[in-house]
Amino acid sequence: MLIQGKKALIFGVANDRSIAYAIARELKNNGASIALSYGSEVLRKRVEPIHQRLEGDFLFQCDVTDDEAIARSAELVAEKWGCFDILVHSVAFANRDDLKGRYVDTSRQGFHLALDISAYSLVALCQAYEKLLNDNGSVMAMTYYGAQKVVSNYNVMGVAKAALEASVRYLAMDLGERGIRVNAISAGPLKTLAASGISGFRSILATIAERAPLRRNITQEDVGKTGLFLASELSRSITGEVFFVDAGYNIMGI
Ligand code: NAD
């Protein structure tokens, strides 16, 4: 078992299509103890059975825009586990109106919201949990191609993901002193709750199936397995990186 005895704290499970769920399952199946966090109380009914199925150690709600809630969650984790080894950030949000049309029309409020939930929250979680993370731990976040290239309708989320990817590099530098690694997975498009907010999502899937070197889309399980790799000793000297799990689509030019 690749991560036998490790403890993994996972933010961002909404349902069994969530990338966070796929990573949690993979980590659990490979020997880790897991704890799940979900964003809002309305998700509790969905997440509780998932937590039971995965035999998680504990489950808690935490809105990542709320510093007090994050601090309380860190107290809970300290009480339940003391220290832990793996932190998974799989959280993003932008107003639906900002995920269509022209980026130039993004409002100040919409920009702040998207950047706060989708990028700053990684910094906030690392800040709150740094002391609880064991030396040589692993932190991972989820990003997308739209951080680096223009993807129609992805708009403010692309800018938030660019900030997230840059944060991954700066956090890797700060936490690297204790051997803690920080990386991002850049997943190809997957049908999830978050993706349902993006206009024209279906046509993105069709384009990947036609143009990606592997001529297909990816699955949640593909991302889960990369999460396992990043959580494990197999990636012990890798930090500050963005890993594409996208059937190769990102390598293509015209
Ligand atoms: P998802 O909807 O299952 O997960 C998004 C999660 O963010 C949800 O659990 C939601 O509750 C949580 N969230 C939103 N606002 C929050 C807040 N204020 N506090 C706490 N949690 C909050 O969708 P997903 O596709 O699994 O998304 C997970 C991550 O993967 C996101 O960062 C997303 O941008 C990224 N990603 C998704 C795709 C895709 O095509 N689905 C591709 C690349 C990257």
mmCIF file of C-alpha atoms and ligand atoms in Angstrom:
data_model
loop_
_atom_site.group_PDB
_atom_site.id
_atom_site.type_symbol
_atom_site.label_atom_id
_atom_site.label_comp_id
_atom_site.label_asym_id
_atom_site.label_seq_id
_atom_site.Cartn_x
_atom_site.Cartn_y
_atom_site.Cartn_z
ATOM 1 C CA MET A 1 0.000 0.000 0.000
ATOM 2 C CA LEU A 2 1.560 3.224 -1.216
ATOM 3 C CA ILE A 3 0.412 5.516 1.595
ATOM 4 C CA GLN A 4 -0.261 3.086 4.423
ATOM 5 C CA GLY A 5 -0.829 4.871 7.737
ATOM 6 C CA LYS A 6 -0.921 8.385 6.234
ATOM 7 C CA LYS A 7 -3.721 10.800 7.077
ATOM 8 C CA ALA A 8 -5.381 12.833 4.308
ATOM 9 C CA LEU A 9 -7.660 15.836 4.736
ATOM 10 C CA ILE A 10 -9.781 16.511 1.653
ATOM 11 C CA PHE A 11 -11.682 19.721 0.852
ATOM 12 C CA GLY A 12 -14.262 19.889 -1.919
ATOM 13 C CA VAL A 13 -16.473 16.796 -1.949
ATOM 14 C CA ALA A 14 -19.940 17.735 -3.204
ATOM 15 C CA ASN A 15 -21.081 14.390 -4.634
ATOM 16 C CA ASP A 16 -19.683 11.198 -6.130
ATOM 17 C CA ARG A 17 -18.697 12.976 -9.343
ATOM 18 C CA SER A 18 -16.426 15.386 -7.479
ATOM 19 C CA ILE A 19 -12.722 15.174 -8.225
ATOM 20 C CA ALA A 20 -12.211 15.328 -4.446
ATOM 21 C CA TYR A 21 -14.231 12.122 -4.111
ATOM 22 C CA ALA A 22 -12.117 10.315 -6.719
ATOM 23 C CA ILE A 23 -8.928 11.356 -4.931
ATOM 24 C CA ALA A 24 -10.343 10.447 -1.507
ATOM 25 C CA ARG A 25 -11.294 6.963 -2.775
ATOM 26 C CA GLU A 26 -7.860 6.366 -4.266
ATOM 27 C CA LEU A 27 -6.079 7.535 -1.104
ATOM 28 C CA LYS A 28 -8.318 5.365 1.076
ATOM 29 C CA ASN A 29 -7.840 2.313 -1.133
ATOM 30 C CA ASN A 30 -4.111 2.716 -0.819
ATOM 31 C CA GLY A 31 -3.932 2.718 2.950
ATOM 32 C CA ALA A 32 -4.637 6.290 4.077
ATOM 33 C CA SER A 33 -7.099 7.408 6.719
ATOM 34 C CA ILE A 34 -9.248 10.195 5.355
ATOM 35 C CA ALA A 35 -11.369 13.083 6.618
ATOM 36 C CA LEU A 36 -13.706 15.020 4.347
ATOM 37 C CA SER A 37 -14.770 18.658 4.317
ATOM 38 C CA TYR A 38 -17.695 20.060 2.341
ATOM 39 C CA GLY A 39 -18.525 23.660 1.551
ATOM 40 C CA SER A 40 -22.098 24.280 2.615
ATOM 41 C CA GLU A 41 -24.696 22.706 4.873
ATOM 42 C CA VAL A 42 -27.005 21.917 1.925
ATOM 43 C CA LEU A 43 -24.434 19.345 0.774
ATOM 44 C CA ARG A 44 -24.451 17.409 4.036
ATOM 45 C CA LYS A 45 -27.097 14.888 2.894
ATOM 46 C CA ARG A 46 -25.070 14.080 -0.203
ATOM 47 C CA VAL A 47 -21.700 13.942 1.490
ATOM 48 C CA GLU A 48 -22.616 11.901 4.574
ATOM 49 C CA PRO A 49 -23.248 8.641 2.658
ATOM 50 C CA ILE A 50 -20.039 9.200 0.696
ATOM 51 C CA HIS A 51 -18.163 9.645 3.946
ATOM 52 C CA GLN A 52 -19.664 6.420 5.283
ATOM 53 C CA ARG A 53 -18.885 4.507 2.114
ATOM 54 C CA LEU A 54 -15.278 5.647 2.261
ATOM 55 C CA GLU A 55 -15.072 4.866 5.985
ATOM 56 C CA GLY A 56 -13.761 8.357 6.703
ATOM 57 C CA ASP A 57 -12.527 9.223 10.213
ATOM 58 C CA PHE A 58 -14.587 12.438 10.446
ATOM 59 C CA LEU A 59 -16.542 14.883 8.343
ATOM 60 C CA PHE A 60 -17.066 18.622 8.729
ATOM 61 C CA GLN A 61 -18.480 21.651 6.971
ATOM 62 C CA CYS A 62 -16.135 24.548 6.199
ATOM 63 C CA ASP A 63 -16.703 27.579 3.995
ATOM 64 C CA VAL A 64 -13.211 28.459 2.788
ATOM 65 C CA THR A 65 -14.028 32.181 2.603
ATOM 66 C CA ASP A 66 -14.535 32.230 6.384
ATOM 67 C CA ASP A 67 -11.271 32.508 8.350
ATOM 68 C CA GLU A 68 -12.972 31.632 11.618
ATOM 69 C CA ALA A 69 -14.488 28.500 10.125
ATOM 70 C CA ILE A 70 -11.060 27.499 8.812
ATOM 71 C CA ALA A 71 -9.504 28.113 12.252
ATOM 72 C CA ARG A 72 -12.247 26.032 13.901
ATOM 73 C CA SER A 73 -11.685 23.250 11.379
ATOM 74 C CA ALA A 74 -7.950 23.228 12.187
ATOM 75 C CA GLU A 75 -8.823 22.881 15.898
ATOM 76 C CA LEU A 76 -11.071 19.954 15.073
ATOM 77 C CA VAL A 77 -8.375 18.248 13.007
ATOM 78 C CA ALA A 78 -5.812 18.805 15.789
ATOM 79 C CA GLU A 79 -8.224 17.264 18.288
ATOM 80 C CA LYS A 80 -9.084 14.250 16.102
ATOM 81 C CA TRP A 81 -5.730 13.512 14.530
ATOM 82 C CA GLY A 82 -3.019 15.707 16.010
ATOM 83 C CA CYS A 83 -0.959 15.892 12.826
ATOM 84 C CA PHE A 84 -1.638 14.740 9.287
ATOM 85 C CA ASP A 85 0.190 14.195 6.000
ATOM 86 C CA ILE A 86 -1.871 15.064 2.914
ATOM 87 C CA LEU A 87 -3.991 18.140 2.187
ATOM 88 C CA VAL A 88 -6.226 18.111 -0.898
ATOM 89 C CA HIS A 89 -7.719 21.414 -2.115
ATOM 90 C CA SER A 90 -10.426 20.738 -4.696
ATOM 91 C CA VAL A 91 -12.514 23.886 -4.385
ATOM 92 C CA ALA A 92 -13.569 26.566 -6.862
ATOM 93 C CA PHE A 93 -16.450 28.913 -7.522
ATOM 94 C CA ALA A 94 -17.393 31.807 -9.804
ATOM 95 C CA ASN A 95 -20.711 33.478 -10.534
ATOM 96 C CA ARG A 96 -22.473 31.795 -13.451
ATOM 97 C CA ASP A 97 -22.707 35.174 -15.221
ATOM 98 C CA ASP A 98 -18.934 35.427 -15.171
ATOM 99 C CA LEU A 99 -18.544 32.060 -16.915
ATOM 100 C CA LYS A 100 -19.968 33.203 -20.224
ATOM 101 C CA GLY A 101 -19.598 36.076 -22.625
ATOM 102 C CA ARG A 102 -16.563 38.352 -22.501
ATOM 103 C CA TYR A 103 -13.922 38.406 -19.741
ATOM 104 C CA VAL A 104 -13.749 42.187 -20.062
ATOM 105 C CA ASP A 105 -17.231 42.408 -18.557
ATOM 106 C CA THR A 106 -16.238 40.737 -15.266
ATOM 107 C CA SER A 107 -17.413 42.767 -12.260
ATOM 108 C CA ARG A 108 -15.114 43.694 -9.387
ATOM 109 C CA GLN A 109 -17.311 41.677 -7.033
ATOM 110 C CA GLY A 110 -17.281 38.648 -9.343
ATOM 111 C CA PHE A 111 -13.505 38.854 -9.678
ATOM 112 C CA HIS A 112 -13.010 39.037 -5.894
ATOM 113 C CA LEU A 113 -15.370 36.140 -5.269
ATOM 114 C CA ALA A 114 -13.746 33.834 -7.827
ATOM 115 C CA LEU A 115 -10.217 34.664 -6.714
ATOM 116 C CA ASP A 116 -11.082 34.383 -3.026
ATOM 117 C CA ILE A 117 -12.766 30.970 -3.204
ATOM 118 C CA SER A 118 -10.673 29.450 -5.962
ATOM 119 C CA ALA A 119 -7.163 30.789 -5.249
ATOM 120 C CA TYR A 120 -6.747 32.539 -1.897
ATOM 121 C CA SER A 121 -8.412 29.636 -0.094
ATOM 122 C CA LEU A 122 -5.367 27.461 -0.836
ATOM 123 C CA VAL A 123 -3.174 30.019 0.931
ATOM 124 C CA ALA A 124 -5.642 30.247 3.833
ATOM 125 C CA LEU A 125 -5.717 26.463 4.260
ATOM 126 C CA CYS A 126 -1.912 26.163 4.109
ATOM 127 C CA GLN A 127 -1.652 28.976 6.666
ATOM 128 C CA ALA A 128 -4.099 27.323 9.051
ATOM 129 C CA TYR A 129 -2.807 23.785 8.626
ATOM 130 C CA GLU A 130 0.932 24.320 8.229
ATOM 131 C CA LYS A 131 1.626 23.488 11.887
ATOM 132 C CA LEU A 132 -0.458 20.318 11.693
ATOM 133 C CA LEU A 133 1.150 19.012 8.518
ATOM 134 C CA ASN A 134 3.892 16.478 9.163
ATOM 135 C CA ASP A 135 7.351 17.015 7.654
ATOM 136 C CA ASN A 136 7.497 15.604 4.112
ATOM 137 C CA GLY A 137 3.746 16.010 3.715
ATOM 138 C CA SER A 138 1.964 16.701 0.441
ATOM 139 C CA VAL A 139 -0.459 19.459 -0.560
ATOM 140 C CA MET A 140 -2.310 19.369 -3.878
ATOM 141 C CA ALA A 141 -4.748 21.689 -5.662
ATOM 142 C CA MET A 142 -6.865 21.341 -8.821
ATOM 143 C CA THR A 143 -6.349 23.616 -11.792
ATOM 144 C CA TYR A 144 -7.293 23.777 -15.474
ATOM 145 C CA TYR A 145 -5.731 24.600 -18.855
ATOM 146 C CA GLY A 146 -7.688 27.888 -18.909
ATOM 147 C CA ALA A 147 -5.083 29.240 -16.428
ATOM 148 C CA GLN A 148 -2.479 29.246 -19.169
ATOM 149 C CA LYS A 149 -4.417 29.601 -22.420
ATOM 150 C CA VAL A 150 -7.653 31.339 -23.361
ATOM 151 C CA VAL A 151 -10.617 28.945 -23.142
ATOM 152 C CA SER A 152 -13.971 30.389 -24.226
ATOM 153 C CA ASN A 153 -16.271 31.175 -21.282
ATOM 154 C CA TYR A 154 -13.738 30.093 -18.636
ATOM 155 C CA ASN A 155 -12.961 33.794 -18.166
ATOM 156 C CA VAL A 156 -12.458 34.856 -14.550
ATOM 157 C CA MET A 157 -11.914 31.251 -13.502
ATOM 158 C CA GLY A 158 -8.885 31.138 -15.821
ATOM 159 C CA VAL A 159 -7.464 34.151 -14.015
ATOM 160 C CA ALA A 160 -8.230 32.552 -10.634
ATOM 161 C CA LYS A 161 -6.496 29.341 -11.724
ATOM 162 C CA ALA A 162 -3.447 31.349 -12.872
ATOM 163 C CA ALA A 163 -3.295 32.825 -9.357
ATOM 164 C CA LEU A 164 -3.725 29.338 -7.912
ATOM 165 C CA GLU A 165 -0.868 27.938 -10.015
ATOM 166 C CA ALA A 166 1.431 30.817 -9.008
ATOM 167 C CA SER A 167 0.407 30.282 -5.369
ATOM 168 C CA VAL A 168 1.390 26.626 -5.700
ATOM 169 C CA ARG A 169 4.920 27.728 -6.630
ATOM 170 C CA TYR A 170 5.238 30.267 -3.792
ATOM 171 C CA LEU A 171 3.750 27.863 -1.251
ATOM 172 C CA ALA A 172 6.131 25.146 -2.477
ATOM 173 C CA MET A 173 9.013 27.485 -1.642
ATOM 174 C CA ASP A 174 7.683 28.354 1.822
ATOM 175 C CA LEU A 175 6.685 24.854 2.910
ATOM 176 C CA GLY A 176 9.610 23.145 1.201
ATOM 177 C CA GLU A 177 11.886 23.902 4.159
ATOM 178 C CA ARG A 178 10.103 21.123 6.030
ATOM 179 C CA GLY A 179 9.965 18.819 3.046
ATOM 180 C CA ILE A 180 6.287 19.570 2.422
ATOM 181 C CA ARG A 181 5.511 19.492 -1.292
ATOM 182 C CA VAL A 182 2.846 21.573 -3.021
ATOM 183 C CA ASN A 183 1.637 20.676 -6.515
ATOM 184 C CA ALA A 184 -1.341 21.162 -8.806
ATOM 185 C CA ILE A 185 -3.187 18.763 -11.094
ATOM 186 C CA SER A 186 -4.483 20.322 -14.296
ATOM 187 C CA ALA A 187 -7.362 18.010 -15.148
ATOM 188 C CA GLY A 188 -9.066 17.802 -18.505
ATOM 189 C CA PRO A 189 -12.788 18.589 -18.517
ATOM 190 C CA LEU A 190 -15.004 16.349 -16.374
ATOM 191 C CA LYS A 191 -18.763 16.478 -15.899
ATOM 192 C CA THR A 192 -19.128 17.692 -12.314
ATOM 193 C CA LEU A 193 -21.255 20.209 -10.446
ATOM 194 C CA ALA A 194 -18.594 22.917 -10.868
ATOM 195 C CA ALA A 195 -18.320 22.231 -14.621
ATOM 196 C CA SER A 196 -22.084 22.585 -15.067
ATOM 197 C CA GLY A 197 -21.666 26.348 -14.539
ATOM 198 C CA ILE A 198 -19.440 26.732 -17.599
ATOM 199 C CA SER A 199 -21.225 27.637 -20.838
ATOM 200 C CA GLY A 200 -20.449 25.415 -23.817
ATOM 201 C CA PHE A 201 -18.934 22.654 -21.662
ATOM 202 C CA ARG A 202 -20.220 19.902 -23.966
ATOM 203 C CA SER A 203 -18.415 21.305 -26.948
ATOM 204 C CA ILE A 204 -15.179 21.377 -24.944
ATOM 205 C CA LEU A 205 -15.592 17.639 -24.272
ATOM 206 C CA ALA A 206 -16.192 16.996 -27.968
ATOM 207 C CA THR A 207 -13.107 18.988 -28.964
ATOM 208 C CA ILE A 208 -10.890 17.004 -26.585
ATOM 209 C CA ALA A 209 -12.227 13.666 -27.872
ATOM 210 C CA GLU A 210 -11.407 14.765 -31.410
ATOM 211 C CA ARG A 211 -8.102 16.573 -30.950
ATOM 212 C CA ALA A 212 -6.259 15.265 -27.875
ATOM 213 C CA PRO A 213 -3.371 12.880 -28.642
ATOM 214 C CA LEU A 214 -5.218 10.062 -26.819
ATOM 215 C CA ARG A 215 -8.482 10.911 -28.728
ATOM 216 C CA ARG A 216 -10.609 10.664 -25.612
ATOM 217 C CA ASN A 217 -11.593 12.491 -22.488
ATOM 218 C CA ILE A 218 -10.258 11.639 -19.065
ATOM 219 C CA THR A 219 -12.101 10.167 -16.064
ATOM 220 C CA GLN A 220 -12.277 11.163 -12.418
ATOM 221 C CA GLU A 221 -10.300 8.005 -11.675
ATOM 222 C CA ASP A 222 -7.399 9.287 -13.800
ATOM 223 C CA VAL A 223 -7.174 12.358 -11.578
ATOM 224 C CA GLY A 224 -7.561 10.213 -8.454
ATOM 225 C CA LYS A 225 -4.547 8.129 -9.444
ATOM 226 C CA THR A 226 -2.427 11.220 -10.082
ATOM 227 C CA GLY A 227 -3.526 12.464 -6.655
ATOM 228 C CA LEU A 228 -2.261 9.192 -5.191
ATOM 229 C CA PHE A 229 1.078 9.645 -6.972
ATOM 230 C CA LEU A 230 1.419 13.203 -5.614
ATOM 231 C CA ALA A 231 0.480 12.061 -2.115
ATOM 232 C CA SER A 232 3.009 9.228 -2.111
ATOM 233 C CA GLU A 233 6.748 8.751 -1.868
ATOM 234 C CA LEU A 234 6.802 8.166 -5.633
ATOM 235 C CA SER A 235 6.763 11.956 -6.115
ATOM 236 C CA ARG A 236 9.108 12.757 -3.209
ATOM 237 C CA SER A 237 11.302 15.212 -5.144
ATOM 238 C CA ILE A 238 8.535 16.937 -7.088
ATOM 239 C CA THR A 239 7.175 20.253 -5.868
ATOM 240 C CA GLY A 240 5.742 23.484 -7.253
ATOM 241 C CA GLU A 241 4.607 21.728 -10.434
ATOM 242 C CA VAL A 242 1.448 21.682 -12.502
ATOM 243 C CA PHE A 243 0.657 18.183 -13.807
ATOM 244 C CA PHE A 244 -1.595 17.927 -16.832
ATOM 245 C CA VAL A 245 -3.973 14.963 -16.724
ATOM 246 C CA ASP A 246 -5.738 15.804 -19.971
ATOM 247 C CA ALA A 247 -5.128 12.996 -22.500
ATOM 248 C CA GLY A 248 -2.316 15.215 -23.807
ATOM 249 C CA TYR A 249 -4.517 18.042 -25.083
ATOM 250 C CA ASN A 250 -2.226 20.778 -23.737
ATOM 251 C CA ILE A 251 0.678 19.825 -26.015
ATOM 252 C CA MET A 252 -1.260 20.603 -29.187
ATOM 253 C CA GLY A 253 -0.622 23.644 -31.360
ATOM 254 C CA ILE A 254 -2.720 24.490 -34.412
HETATM 255 P P1 NAD B 1 -17.340 19.970 -7.653
HETATM 256 O O1 NAD B 1 -18.478 20.912 -7.821
HETATM 257 O O2 NAD B 1 -17.650 18.575 -7.338
HETATM 258 O O3 NAD B 1 -16.314 20.526 -6.572
HETATM 259 C C1 NAD B 1 -16.158 21.905 -6.304
HETATM 260 C C2 NAD B 1 -16.213 22.028 -4.813
HETATM 261 O O4 NAD B 1 -15.952 23.368 -4.375
HETATM 262 C C3 NAD B 1 -17.612 21.671 -4.265
HETATM 263 O O5 NAD B 1 -17.480 20.631 -3.322
HETATM 264 C C4 NAD B 1 -18.069 22.949 -3.607
HETATM 265 O O6 NAD B 1 -18.894 22.753 -2.482
HETATM 266 C C5 NAD B 1 -16.725 23.550 -3.215
HETATM 267 N N1 NAD B 1 -16.843 24.952 -2.849
HETATM 268 C C6 NAD B 1 -17.301 25.985 -3.592
HETATM 269 N N2 NAD B 1 -17.311 27.117 -2.847
HETATM 270 C C7 NAD B 1 -16.829 26.773 -1.616
HETATM 271 C C8 NAD B 1 -16.590 27.479 -0.410
HETATM 272 N N3 NAD B 1 -16.837 28.802 -0.305
HETATM 273 N N4 NAD B 1 -16.092 26.813 0.659
HETATM 274 C C9 NAD B 1 -15.816 25.491 0.577
HETATM 275 N N5 NAD B 1 -16.025 24.765 -0.532
HETATM 276 C C10 NAD B 1 -16.525 25.404 -1.610
HETATM 277 O O7 NAD B 1 -16.524 20.064 -9.033
HETATM 278 P P2 NAD B 1 -15.070 19.526 -9.439
HETATM 279 O O8 NAD B 1 -15.056 19.592 -10.906
HETATM 280 O O9 NAD B 1 -14.781 18.257 -8.744
HETATM 281 O O10 NAD B 1 -14.125 20.679 -8.919
HETATM 282 C C11 NAD B 1 -13.032 20.443 -8.049
HETATM 283 C C12 NAD B 1 -11.831 21.245 -8.487
HETATM 284 O O11 NAD B 1 -11.372 20.739 -9.728
HETATM 285 C C13 NAD B 1 -12.110 22.731 -8.699
HETATM 286 O O12 NAD B 1 -10.970 23.465 -8.258
HETATM 287 C C14 NAD B 1 -12.245 22.816 -10.207
HETATM 288 O O13 NAD B 1 -11.979 24.109 -10.712
HETATM 289 C C15 NAD B 1 -11.177 21.822 -10.602
HETATM 290 N N6 NAD B 1 -11.224 21.344 -11.990
HETATM 291 C C16 NAD B 1 -12.372 20.823 -12.493
HETATM 292 C C17 NAD B 1 -12.401 20.402 -13.805
HETATM 293 C C18 NAD B 1 -13.661 19.846 -14.413
HETATM 294 O O14 NAD B 1 -13.754 19.796 -15.647
HETATM 295 N N7 NAD B 1 -14.629 19.412 -13.640
HETATM 296 C C19 NAD B 1 -11.254 20.490 -14.602
HETATM 297 C C20 NAD B 1 -10.088 20.994 -14.044
HETATM 298 C C21 NAD B 1 -10.099 21.430 -12.737
#
